[in-house]
CSV table of C-alpha atoms in Angstrom, one decimal:
chain,number,residue,atom,x,y,z
H,1,MET,CA,-8.2,-15.4,-19.7
H,2,LYS,CA,-7.8,-12.1,-17.9
H,3,LEU,CA,-11.6,-11.6,-17.6
H,4,GLY,CA,-12.0,-15.2,-16.5
H,5,GLY,CA,-9.4,-14.6,-13.8
H,6,PHE,CA,-11.1,-11.6,-12.5
H,7,LEU,CA,-14.5,-13.3,-12.6
H,8,LEU,CA,-13.0,-16.2,-10.5
H,9,LEU,CA,-11.6,-13.6,-8.0
H,10,LEU,CA,-15.1,-12.1,-7.7
H,11,SER,CA,-16.7,-15.5,-7.5
H,12,GLY,CA,-14.3,-16.6,-4.7
H,13,GLY,CA,-15.1,-13.5,-2.8
H,14,GLY,CA,-18.8,-14.2,-3.3
H,15,ILE,CA,-18.4,-17.7,-2.0
H,16,VAL,CA,-16.7,-16.4,1.2
H,17,PHE,CA,-19.4,-13.8,1.8
H,18,ALA,CA,-22.2,-16.2,1.1
H,19,ALA,CA,-20.7,-18.7,3.5
H,20,LEU,CA,-20.5,-16.1,6.2
H,21,SER,CA,-24.1,-15.0,5.8
H,22,LEU,CA,-25.8,-18.3,5.1
H,23,LEU,CA,-24.0,-21.1,6.7
H,24,HIS,CA,-23.1,-22.2,10.3
H,25,GLY,CA,-20.6,-24.4,12.0
H,26,ARG,CA,-17.8,-26.2,10.2
H,27,ALA,CA,-19.4,-25.6,6.8
H,28,VAL,CA,-18.4,-21.9,7.1
H,29,THR,CA,-14.7,-22.8,7.4
H,30,ALA,CA,-14.9,-25.2,4.5
H,31,PHE,CA,-16.5,-22.7,2.2
H,32,ILE,CA,-14.1,-19.9,3.3
H,33,LEU,CA,-11.2,-22.1,2.3
H,34,ALA,CA,-13.0,-23.1,-1.0
H,35,GLY,CA,-13.6,-19.4,-1.8
H,36,LEU,CA,-9.9,-18.7,-1.2
H,37,ALA,CA,-8.9,-21.6,-3.4
H,38,VAL,CA,-11.1,-20.2,-6.2
H,39,GLU,CA,-9.5,-16.7,-5.7
H,40,MET,CA,-6.0,-18.2,-6.0
H,41,LEU,CA,-7.0,-19.9,-9.2
H,42,GLY,CA,-8.3,-16.6,-10.5
H,43,LEU,CA,-5.1,-14.8,-9.4
H,44,VAL,CA,-3.0,-17.4,-11.3
H,45,LEU,CA,-5.1,-16.8,-14.5
H,46,VAL,CA,-4.7,-13.0,-14.1
H,47,PHE,CA,-1.0,-13.2,-13.7
H,48,ARG,CA,-0.7,-15.6,-16.7
H,49,ALA,CA,-2.9,-13.3,-18.8
H,50,HIS,CA,-0.4,-10.5,-18.2
H,51,LEU,CA,2.7,-12.4,-19.2
H,52,PRO,CA,2.5,-12.6,-23.0
H,53,ALA,CA,1.5,-8.9,-23.4
H,54,ILE,CA,4.6,-7.9,-21.5
H,55,GLU,CA,6.9,-10.2,-23.4
H,56,ASP,CA,5.6,-8.7,-26.7
H,57,ASN,CA,6.4,-5.2,-25.3
H,58,GLY,CA,9.9,-6.1,-24.5
K,1,MET,CA,-5.4,7.7,32.6
K,2,ASN,CA,-7.9,10.4,31.7
K,3,VAL,CA,-9.4,11.1,28.4
K,4,GLU,CA,-7.5,14.3,27.8
K,5,PHE,CA,-4.1,12.6,28.2
K,6,SER,CA,-5.1,9.8,25.9
K,7,TYR,CA,-6.3,12.2,23.3
K,8,ALA,CA,-3.1,14.3,23.5
K,9,LEU,CA,-0.9,11.2,23.3
K,10,CYS,CA,-2.9,9.8,20.3
K,11,LEU,CA,-2.8,13.2,18.6
K,12,GLY,CA,1.0,13.3,19.1
K,13,PHE,CA,1.3,9.9,17.5
K,14,ILE,CA,-0.9,10.9,14.6
K,15,LEU,CA,1.3,14.0,13.9
K,16,LEU,CA,4.2,11.6,13.3
K,17,VAL,CA,2.4,10.0,10.4
K,18,PRO,CA,3.5,12.6,7.8
K,19,PHE,CA,7.0,11.4,8.3
K,20,ALA,CA,5.9,8.1,6.8
K,21,MET,CA,4.7,10.0,3.7
K,22,ALA,CA,8.0,11.9,3.5
K,23,GLY,CA,10.0,8.8,3.9
K,24,LEU,CA,8.0,6.9,1.3
K,25,SER,CA,8.4,9.8,-1.2
K,26,LEU,CA,12.1,9.9,-0.6
K,27,ILE,CA,12.5,6.2,-1.1
K,28,ASN,CA,10.5,6.3,-4.4
K,29,VAL,CA,12.6,9.3,-5.6
K,30,GLY,CA,15.9,7.6,-4.7
K,31,LEU,CA,15.0,4.3,-6.4
K,32,GLY,CA,13.8,6.1,-9.6
K,33,ARG,CA,15.9,7.7,-12.3
K,34,SER,CA,17.5,11.2,-11.8
K,35,ARG,CA,15.6,12.5,-14.9
K,36,SER,CA,12.2,11.9,-13.2
K,37,ALA,CA,13.2,13.0,-9.6
K,38,ALA,CA,11.4,16.4,-9.6
K,39,HIS,CA,8.4,14.8,-11.3
K,40,PHE,CA,8.3,12.2,-8.5
K,41,MET,CA,8.2,14.7,-5.7
K,42,THR,CA,5.7,16.9,-7.5
K,43,ALA,CA,3.5,13.9,-8.2
K,44,SER,CA,3.8,12.9,-4.5
K,45,LEU,CA,2.6,16.4,-3.3
K,46,CYS,CA,-0.2,16.5,-5.9
K,47,ILE,CA,-1.3,12.9,-5.1
K,48,LEU,CA,-1.5,13.8,-1.4
K,49,SER,CA,-3.5,16.9,-2.1
K,50,THR,CA,-5.9,15.0,-4.3
K,51,ALA,CA,-6.3,12.1,-1.8
K,52,PHE,CA,-7.0,14.5,1.1
K,53,LEU,CA,-9.6,16.5,-0.8
K,54,VAL,CA,-11.3,13.5,-2.4
K,55,TYR,CA,-11.5,11.8,0.9
K,56,PHE,CA,-12.9,14.9,2.5
K,57,ALA,CA,-15.5,15.2,-0.2
K,58,GLY,CA,-16.7,11.7,-0.3
K,59,GLY,CA,-14.4,9.1,1.3
K,60,TYR,CA,-15.5,9.8,4.9
K,61,ARG,CA,-19.1,9.1,4.0
K,62,LEU,CA,-18.2,5.8,2.2
K,63,GLN,CA,-16.0,4.8,5.1
K,64,GLY,CA,-18.8,5.4,7.5
K,65,GLU,CA,-16.9,7.7,9.8
K,66,PRO,CA,-19.1,10.0,11.9
K,67,SER,CA,-19.9,13.1,9.9
K,68,ILE,CA,-17.9,15.7,11.8
K,69,VAL,CA,-15.3,16.7,9.2
K,70,GLY,CA,-16.5,15.1,6.1
K,71,SER,CA,-20.0,16.4,5.9
K,72,ILE,CA,-21.7,19.2,4.1
K,73,GLU,CA,-22.6,20.6,7.5
K,74,PHE,CA,-19.1,22.0,7.4
K,75,PHE,CA,-20.4,24.6,5.0
K,76,SER,CA,-23.6,25.3,6.9
K,77,LYS,CA,-24.6,28.5,8.5
K,78,GLN,CA,-23.3,27.3,11.8
K,79,GLY,CA,-19.8,27.8,10.6
K,80,ILE,CA,-16.7,25.8,11.4
K,81,ALA,CA,-16.8,26.2,15.1
K,82,GLY,CA,-20.5,25.3,15.2
K,83,THR,CA,-20.1,22.0,13.5
K,84,PHE,CA,-16.6,20.9,14.3
K,85,PHE,CA,-17.2,20.8,18.0
K,86,GLN,CA,-20.8,19.8,17.8
K,87,GLU,CA,-22.4,18.0,20.7
K,88,GLY,CA,-21.4,14.3,20.9
K,89,SER,CA,-18.2,14.7,18.9
K,90,LEU,CA,-15.8,12.6,21.0
K,91,PRO,CA,-12.1,13.2,20.9
K,92,ARG,CA,-11.6,9.6,19.7
K,93,GLU,CA,-13.8,10.3,16.7
K,94,LEU,CA,-11.9,13.5,15.8
K,95,ALA,CA,-8.5,11.8,16.2
K,96,GLY,CA,-9.8,8.8,14.1
K,97,GLU,CA,-10.8,11.2,11.3
K,98,LEU,CA,-7.4,12.9,11.3
K,99,LEU,CA,-5.6,9.5,11.2
K,100,ALA,CA,-8.0,8.3,8.4
K,101,ILE,CA,-7.2,11.3,6.2
K,102,LEU,CA,-3.4,10.9,6.7
K,103,SER,CA,-3.7,7.1,6.1
K,104,VAL,CA,-5.4,7.6,2.8
K,105,GLY,CA,-2.6,9.9,1.7
K,106,LEU,CA,0.0,7.3,2.6
K,107,ALA,CA,-1.9,4.6,0.7
K,108,ALA,CA,-2.3,6.8,-2.4
K,109,LEU,CA,1.5,7.3,-2.5
K,110,ILE,CA,2.3,3.6,-2.8
K,111,PRO,CA,1.4,3.1,-6.6
K,112,LEU,CA,3.8,5.9,-7.6
K,113,GLY,CA,6.8,3.6,-6.8
K,114,ALA,CA,5.6,0.9,-9.3
K,115,ALA,CA,4.8,3.4,-12.0
K,116,ALA,CA,8.1,5.3,-12.0
K,117,ASP,CA,9.4,7.0,-15.1
K,118,ARG,CA,6.3,6.4,-17.2
K,119,TRP,CA,3.2,7.6,-15.5
K,120,ARG,CA,1.6,10.9,-16.5
K,121,LEU,CA,0.9,13.3,-13.7
K,122,ARG,CA,-2.8,13.8,-14.5
K,123,SER,CA,-3.3,10.0,-14.7
K,124,ALA,CA,-1.6,9.6,-11.3
K,125,LEU,CA,-4.1,12.2,-9.8
K,126,ILE,CA,-7.1,10.4,-11.4
K,127,SER,CA,-5.9,7.1,-10.0
K,128,ALA,CA,-5.5,8.7,-6.6
K,129,ILE,CA,-9.2,9.7,-6.8
K,130,ILE,CA,-10.2,6.0,-7.4
K,131,LEU,CA,-8.1,4.9,-4.4
K,132,SER,CA,-9.1,7.7,-1.9
K,133,GLY,CA,-12.7,7.9,-3.1
K,134,ALA,CA,-13.6,4.2,-3.5
K,135,THR,CA,-11.3,1.3,-2.8
K,136,TYR,CA,-9.6,2.5,0.4
K,137,PRO,CA,-12.7,3.8,2.2
K,138,LEU,CA,-14.6,0.7,1.2
K,139,PHE,CA,-12.1,-1.7,2.8
K,140,ALA,CA,-11.4,0.7,5.7
K,141,ARG,CA,-15.2,0.6,6.5
K,142,MET,CA,-15.2,-3.2,6.4
K,143,THR,CA,-12.1,-3.5,8.6
K,144,TRP,CA,-12.3,-0.7,11.1
K,145,HIS,CA,-16.0,-0.7,11.6
K,146,GLY,CA,-16.0,-4.4,12.4
K,147,ARG,CA,-17.9,-5.6,9.3
K,148,ILE,CA,-15.5,-8.6,8.6
K,149,THR,CA,-16.3,-11.1,11.3
K,150,VAL,CA,-16.3,-14.8,11.7
K,151,PRO,CA,-18.7,-16.7,14.0
K,152,GLN,CA,-17.0,-18.6,16.8
K,153,SER,CA,-19.1,-20.7,19.2
K,154,VAL,CA,-21.3,-18.0,20.8
K,155,SER,CA,-19.4,-14.9,19.7
K,156,PHE,CA,-17.8,-13.3,16.6
K,157,VAL,CA,-14.1,-12.7,15.9
K,158,SER,CA,-13.2,-9.6,14.0
K,159,PHE,CA,-10.6,-9.2,11.3
K,160,LEU,CA,-7.7,-7.4,13.0
K,161,ASP,CA,-5.6,-4.8,11.2
K,162,ALA,CA,-4.5,-2.2,13.8
K,163,GLY,CA,-2.0,-0.1,11.8
K,164,GLY,CA,-3.2,-0.8,8.3
K,165,SER,CA,-1.2,-3.7,6.8
K,166,GLY,CA,-4.3,-4.4,4.8
K,167,VAL,CA,-6.2,-1.2,4.7
K,168,ILE,CA,-3.3,1.1,3.8
K,169,ASN,CA,-0.6,-1.2,2.4
K,170,VAL,CA,-2.3,-4.0,0.6
K,171,THR,CA,-4.9,-1.6,-0.9
K,172,GLY,CA,-2.1,0.7,-2.1
K,173,GLY,CA,0.1,-2.3,-3.2
K,174,PHE,CA,-2.8,-3.8,-5.3
K,175,ALA,CA,-3.2,-0.4,-7.0
K,176,ALA,CA,0.5,-0.4,-7.7
K,177,LEU,CA,0.3,-3.9,-9.3
K,178,CYS,CA,-2.7,-2.9,-11.4
K,179,ILE,CA,-1.0,0.3,-12.6
K,180,ALA,CA,2.3,-1.5,-13.3
K,181,TRP,CA,0.3,-3.9,-15.5
K,182,LEU,CA,-1.6,-1.2,-17.3
K,183,LEU,CA,1.5,0.9,-18.0
K,184,GLY,CA,3.7,-2.0,-19.0
K,185,PRO,CA,7.5,-2.1,-18.4
K,186,ARG,CA,9.9,0.8,-19.0
K,187,HIS,CA,11.6,0.9,-22.4
K,188,GLY,CA,14.8,-1.1,-22.2
K,189,LYS,CA,13.7,-3.0,-19.1
K,190,TYR,CA,13.2,-6.3,-20.8
K,191,SER,CA,15.2,-7.7,-23.7
K,192,GLN,CA,13.7,-9.6,-26.6
K,193,ASN,CA,14.1,-12.9,-24.8
K,194,GLY,CA,12.5,-11.5,-21.6
K,195,MET,CA,15.6,-11.0,-19.5
K,196,PRO,CA,15.3,-7.9,-17.2
K,197,ALA,CA,18.0,-5.2,-17.3
K,198,ALA,CA,19.2,-3.7,-14.1
K,199,ILE,CA,18.2,0.0,-13.9
K,200,PRO,CA,20.0,1.2,-10.8
K,201,ALA,CA,18.6,3.6,-8.1
K,202,HIS,CA,19.8,7.2,-8.7
K,203,ASN,CA,20.3,8.1,-5.1
K,204,ALA,CA,20.8,5.4,-2.4
K,205,VAL,CA,21.2,8.1,0.3
K,206,PHE,CA,17.7,9.4,-0.3
K,207,VAL,CA,16.4,5.8,-0.1
K,208,LEU,CA,18.2,5.0,3.2
K,209,PHE,CA,17.3,8.3,4.8
K,210,GLY,CA,13.7,7.8,3.6
K,211,CYS,CA,13.7,4.5,5.5
K,212,MET,CA,14.6,6.3,8.7
K,213,LEU,CA,11.9,8.9,8.2
K,214,ALA,CA,9.4,6.1,7.4
K,215,TRP,CA,10.3,4.4,10.7
K,216,VAL,CA,9.3,7.5,12.7
K,217,GLY,CA,6.1,7.8,10.8
K,218,TRP,CA,5.2,4.1,11.1
K,219,MET,CA,5.7,4.3,14.9
K,220,GLY,CA,3.1,7.0,15.0
K,221,LEU,CA,0.8,5.2,12.6
K,222,ASN,CA,0.9,1.9,14.4
K,223,ALA,CA,0.6,3.4,17.9
K,224,ALA,CA,-2.3,5.7,16.9
K,225,GLY,CA,-4.0,2.9,15.0
K,226,ALA,CA,-3.7,0.5,17.9
K,227,MET,CA,-5.2,3.1,20.3
K,228,LEU,CA,-8.1,4.0,18.0
K,229,TYR,CA,-9.0,0.7,16.3
K,230,THR,CA,-8.1,-2.0,18.8
K,231,GLY,CA,-8.6,-0.1,22.1
K,232,THR,CA,-4.9,-0.3,23.2
K,233,ARG,CA,-4.3,1.6,26.4
K,234,PRO,CA,-1.9,4.5,26.2
K,235,GLU,CA,0.6,2.8,28.5
K,236,GLN,CA,0.7,-0.1,26.0
K,237,SER,CA,1.9,2.2,23.2
K,238,VAL,CA,5.5,1.4,24.2
K,239,LEU,CA,5.0,-2.2,23.3
K,240,VAL,CA,3.5,-1.2,19.9
K,241,ILE,CA,6.5,1.0,19.1
K,242,LEU,CA,8.9,-1.7,20.2
K,243,ASN,CA,7.2,-4.3,18.0
K,244,THR,CA,7.3,-1.9,15.0
K,245,THR,CA,11.0,-1.2,15.6
K,246,PHE,CA,12.0,-4.9,16.2
K,247,SER,CA,10.1,-6.0,13.1
K,248,ALA,CA,11.8,-3.5,10.9
K,249,ALA,CA,15.3,-4.2,12.3
K,250,ALA,CA,14.8,-8.0,11.9
K,251,ALA,CA,13.5,-7.5,8.4
K,252,ALA,CA,16.5,-5.3,7.3
K,253,LEU,CA,19.0,-7.8,8.7
K,254,ALA,CA,17.2,-10.7,7.0
K,255,ALA,CA,17.2,-8.9,3.7
K,256,ALA,CA,20.9,-8.1,4.1
K,257,ALA,CA,21.7,-11.8,4.9
K,258,VAL,CA,19.6,-13.2,2.0
K,259,THR,CA,21.1,-10.7,-0.5
K,260,ARG,CA,24.6,-11.5,0.9
K,261,ILE,CA,24.0,-15.2,0.3
K,262,ARG,CA,22.3,-14.9,-3.0
K,263,TYR,CA,24.2,-12.1,-4.7
K,264,ARG,CA,27.5,-12.4,-2.7
K,265,ARG,CA,27.2,-8.8,-1.3
K,266,PRO,CA,24.4,-7.0,0.6
K,267,ASP,CA,22.2,-5.0,-1.7
K,268,ALA,CA,21.4,-1.4,-0.5
K,269,SER,CA,18.0,-1.1,-2.2
K,270,LEU,CA,16.8,-4.5,-1.1
K,271,ILE,CA,17.9,-3.9,2.5
K,272,ALA,CA,15.8,-0.6,2.3
K,273,ASN,CA,12.9,-2.7,0.9
K,274,GLY,CA,13.5,-5.2,3.7
K,275,TRP,CA,13.3,-2.4,6.4
K,276,MET,CA,10.1,-1.1,4.8
K,277,ALA,CA,8.7,-4.7,4.6
K,278,GLY,CA,9.3,-5.1,8.3
K,279,LEU,CA,7.4,-1.9,9.1
K,280,VAL,CA,4.5,-2.9,6.8
K,281,ALA,CA,4.2,-6.5,8.2
K,282,SER,CA,4.3,-5.2,11.8
K,283,SER,CA,1.3,-2.9,11.3
K,284,ALA,CA,-1.5,-5.5,11.5
K,285,GLY,CA,-0.5,-7.1,14.7
K,286,CYS,CA,1.5,-4.3,16.4
K,287,ALA,CA,-0.9,-4.3,19.3
K,288,THR,CA,-1.1,-8.0,19.8
K,289,PHE,CA,2.3,-9.4,19.0
K,290,LYS,CA,4.9,-10.2,21.7
K,291,PRO,CA,8.2,-8.6,20.8
K,292,VAL,CA,9.8,-12.0,19.9
K,293,ILE,CA,6.9,-12.6,17.5
K,294,ALA,CA,7.4,-9.2,16.0
K,295,VAL,CA,11.1,-10.2,15.4
K,296,LEU,CA,9.9,-13.4,13.7
K,297,VAL,CA,7.4,-11.6,11.6
K,298,GLY,CA,10.1,-9.2,10.5
K,299,LEU,CA,12.6,-11.9,9.7
K,300,ILE,CA,10.1,-13.6,7.4
K,301,ALA,CA,9.1,-10.3,5.8
K,302,GLY,CA,12.7,-9.3,5.1
K,303,ALA,CA,13.5,-12.6,3.4
K,304,LEU,CA,10.1,-12.7,1.6
K,305,VAL,CA,10.6,-9.3,0.1
K,306,VAL,CA,13.9,-10.3,-1.6
K,307,PHE,CA,12.4,-13.4,-3.2
K,308,SER,CA,9.2,-11.5,-4.1
K,309,VAL,CA,11.1,-8.6,-5.8
K,310,GLU,CA,13.1,-11.2,-7.8
K,311,TRP,CA,10.0,-13.2,-8.7
K,312,PHE,CA,7.9,-10.3,-9.9
K,313,GLU,CA,10.8,-8.9,-12.0
K,314,LEU,CA,12.2,-12.2,-13.4
K,315,HIS,CA,9.2,-14.5,-13.7
K,316,LEU,CA,6.1,-12.4,-13.7
K,317,LYS,CA,7.7,-9.6,-15.8
K,318,VAL,CA,6.2,-6.8,-13.6
K,319,ASP,CA,8.4,-3.7,-13.9
K,320,ASP,CA,8.1,-2.3,-10.4
K,321,PRO,CA,11.2,0.0,-9.9
K,322,CYS,CA,10.7,0.6,-6.2
K,323,GLY,CA,9.5,-2.8,-5.2
K,324,SER,CA,6.1,-1.3,-4.1
K,325,VAL,CA,4.1,-4.5,-4.9
K,326,SER,CA,6.5,-6.7,-2.9
K,327,VAL,CA,6.9,-4.4,0.0
K,328,HIS,CA,3.3,-3.2,0.4
K,329,ALA,CA,1.1,-5.9,-1.1
K,330,VAL,CA,3.0,-9.1,-0.4
K,331,CYS,CA,4.4,-8.2,3.0
K,332,GLY,CA,1.1,-6.5,4.0
K,333,LEU,CA,-0.6,-9.8,3.2
K,334,TRP,CA,2.0,-11.6,5.3
K,335,GLY,CA,1.4,-9.2,8.2
K,336,LEU,CA,-2.4,-9.9,8.1
K,337,LEU,CA,-1.8,-13.6,7.9
K,338,ALA,CA,0.8,-13.5,10.8
K,339,VAL,CA,-1.9,-12.1,13.1
K,340,GLY,CA,-3.9,-15.2,12.6
K,341,VAL,CA,-0.9,-17.6,12.6
K,342,PHE,CA,0.4,-16.3,16.0
K,343,ALA,CA,-2.9,-15.7,17.6
K,344,GLY,CA,-3.2,-19.3,18.7
K,345,ASN,CA,-6.9,-19.1,18.0
K,346,GLY,CA,-8.6,-20.8,15.0
K,347,GLY,CA,-11.3,-18.1,14.9
K,348,GLN,CA,-8.8,-15.3,14.5
K,349,PHE,CA,-7.0,-17.2,11.8
K,350,MET,CA,-10.3,-17.6,9.8
K,351,ALA,CA,-11.1,-13.9,10.4
K,352,GLN,CA,-7.7,-13.0,8.9
K,353,LEU,CA,-8.4,-15.3,5.9
K,354,VAL,CA,-11.7,-13.7,5.3
K,355,GLY,CA,-10.1,-10.2,5.4
K,356,ILE,CA,-7.5,-11.4,2.8
K,357,ALA,CA,-10.3,-13.0,0.7
K,358,THR,CA,-12.1,-9.6,0.7
K,359,LEU,CA,-9.0,-7.9,-0.5
K,360,PHE,CA,-8.5,-10.4,-3.4
K,361,GLY,CA,-12.2,-10.9,-4.2
K,362,LEU,CA,-13.4,-7.4,-4.0
K,363,ILE,CA,-10.7,-4.7,-3.7
K,364,PHE,CA,-8.3,-6.1,-6.3
K,365,PRO,CA,-10.8,-6.6,-9.1
K,366,MET,CA,-12.4,-3.2,-8.3
K,367,THR,CA,-9.0,-1.4,-8.4
K,368,TYR,CA,-8.1,-3.1,-11.7
K,369,GLY,CA,-11.5,-2.5,-13.3
K,370,LEU,CA,-11.7,1.2,-12.4
K,371,ASN,CA,-8.1,1.9,-13.5
K,372,TRP,CA,-8.5,-0.1,-16.7
K,373,LEU,CA,-11.6,1.9,-17.5
K,374,LEU,CA,-9.9,5.2,-17.0
K,375,ASN,CA,-6.8,4.1,-18.9
K,376,ARG,CA,-9.1,3.5,-21.9
K,377,PHE,CA,-10.2,7.2,-21.9
K,378,ILE,CA,-7.1,8.9,-20.5
K,379,PRO,CA,-4.0,6.9,-21.3
K,380,TYR,CA,-1.8,6.5,-18.3
K,381,ARG,CA,1.5,6.1,-20.0
K,382,VAL,CA,3.6,9.0,-21.3
K,383,SER,CA,4.7,9.0,-25.0
K,384,SER,CA,7.8,7.1,-26.0
K,385,ASP,CA,9.7,10.4,-26.5
K,386,GLY,CA,8.6,11.7,-23.1
K,387,GLU,CA,10.0,8.5,-21.5
K,388,HIS,CA,13.3,8.9,-23.3
K,389,GLN,CA,13.5,12.6,-22.4
K,390,GLY,CA,12.6,12.0,-18.7
K,391,LEU,CA,9.4,13.1,-17.0
K,392,ASP,CA,11.1,16.2,-15.4
K,393,LEU,CA,11.7,17.8,-18.8
K,394,HIS,CA,8.7,16.3,-20.6
K,395,GLU,CA,6.0,17.1,-18.0
K,396,LEU,CA,7.5,19.9,-15.9
K,397,GLY,CA,9.8,21.5,-18.3
K,398,ALA,CA,12.7,21.6,-15.8
K,399,ASP,CA,15.2,19.1,-14.5
K,400,ALA,CA,15.7,18.2,-10.8
K,401,TYR,CA,19.4,18.6,-11.2
K,402,PRO,CA,19.9,21.3,-13.8
K,403,GLU,CA,23.6,22.0,-12.9
K,404,PHE,CA,24.7,18.5,-13.4
K,405,VAL,CA,25.0,16.5,-16.6
K,406,VAL,CA,23.8,13.0,-15.6
K,407,HIS,CA,23.8,10.1,-18.0
K,408,SER,CA,24.1,12.3,-21.1
K,409,ASP,CA,23.6,9.3,-23.4
K,410,GLU,CA,20.0,9.1,-22.2
K,411,PHE,CA,19.2,12.4,-23.8
K,412,MET,CA,20.6,11.5,-27.2
K,413,GLN,CA,18.3,10.9,-30.2
K,414,ARG,CA,17.5,7.3,-30.7
C-alpha cells in the first residue's frame, strides 16, 4: 500500500507536468486538478500504510 | 534608490536570517526533553555546518545559481579575490547566494523537531546531506528560477513563494514527516490501544524566547526574499515586515483562542506553534498581501496548526514532539495556497496549485525514498537503552544540566 501510494503521488505529479507541457487552454486546468486528485489519493494511501506499523510499535 | 543602497539594505535583511535558525533551535530544544537538550543544540550546529558545506559543494549547481561562490573556480589559481568579484557578478547575485545558503540551513533544521529524543547524530547529518544536496536545491531551482509556470492567455504566470513557505518550510516539513515515520514514535508515547501520552516540553521559556528570535529572523528572510525573488522595491520592505508581523500576531492569538475553547486554558506550546505557523504562512505572499489579508492568513494558520497537531498525534499516530510537520509543512502549504486564493486571479491560483503538486508529486516521494534507503544501511533510530538514558548521555557522554537531578525516574533500570 505504501509503494502504491508513492507511485500515485509520482503519477499525479507526472499528469500535472505532462498537462503543462503538452496541453493548451482549459484542458490544462482540468488535468492539473486531475493530477492533484491522484496525488491526494496517493497521500491517503501513504498515511494509511503508516498507521498499522505505528500501532504495532505502541 | 541606487543599487548600492538596495544591496546594503538587502544584505542587512539577510544578516537577520540566522536569528530564525537560533529561534527554531531554541524552540526545538525547549519542546524536547531535558535529557536530550545538549544533543539538540549540538545536532543543530552540526546540521547547519553540514547543510552549508554540502550546498557549497553541490547544491548551488543543482539550484542553478550563477557560479560565483559554489564553483570549483573558487579554488583556481586566480584566488578568492579573482573569482569572487569576477566580472559580471552583480550584487543581487551575491546577495541571492548568501540568502540561499542561509535558507538551506534553516530548512535542514526543521526535521530535528519531529525526530526529537530518538535520532542519531550521524543519521541527522546524513539526512541533512539529502535535503541540502538534493531536495531543497531542486525545488528552489524550480521556484526561484521561474520553472513552475502556468499559461494564461498570451503570457505565463509563475508560482510565487517570496520568503520560502514552500522552498524552505514545506521541503523541511516533508523531511520531518518522512523521518518521523521512519523513526517511529518515542517509547511510551502511545499505549497499547493507541492513545497518545502527553510528554511535556522541558522549558517553555526557551520556546517562547525562540519565537521572538524567529520573528526577527523571519522579518529579514521575508524582506530579503521579496527583494531578490519578486523584485520588491526597497521602500516596500516595510509592508513585507508588517505583513510578517501581523500574520504571526494573528496566528498566535488564534491559537490561544482555539486552545482556550478546546482545552479550557491557553496552551503555551501550541501558542508558540501558532506564532511560528503565522510566520511560515506569511512567507509566500509577504510581498503581495495587503496587511488585512496577512491578518486573515495568520488567523487561519493559527487555528489550523492546533487542529493539525492534534490530528497528526491522535489520528495519524505521527509522534512529532515539536509540531514541525504541522507548523512547517501544513501551514507552509496553506501559505502557498493563500497566495492563489487572495490574488483574485485564476492563473495565479493554478500556478500555486502546480507548485503544491510539484511538492507532493516530486519532492515528497524523493525525500521519503532517499531517507528510507539510507535508513536501511545506517539505522536512524538510537537503541532502546540509548533512548531511555537520553541522547545527551548516550551520544555525547554529558548532560545539558549536570548540576540538576531532573526526572530521576527516567534513569532507572526498566
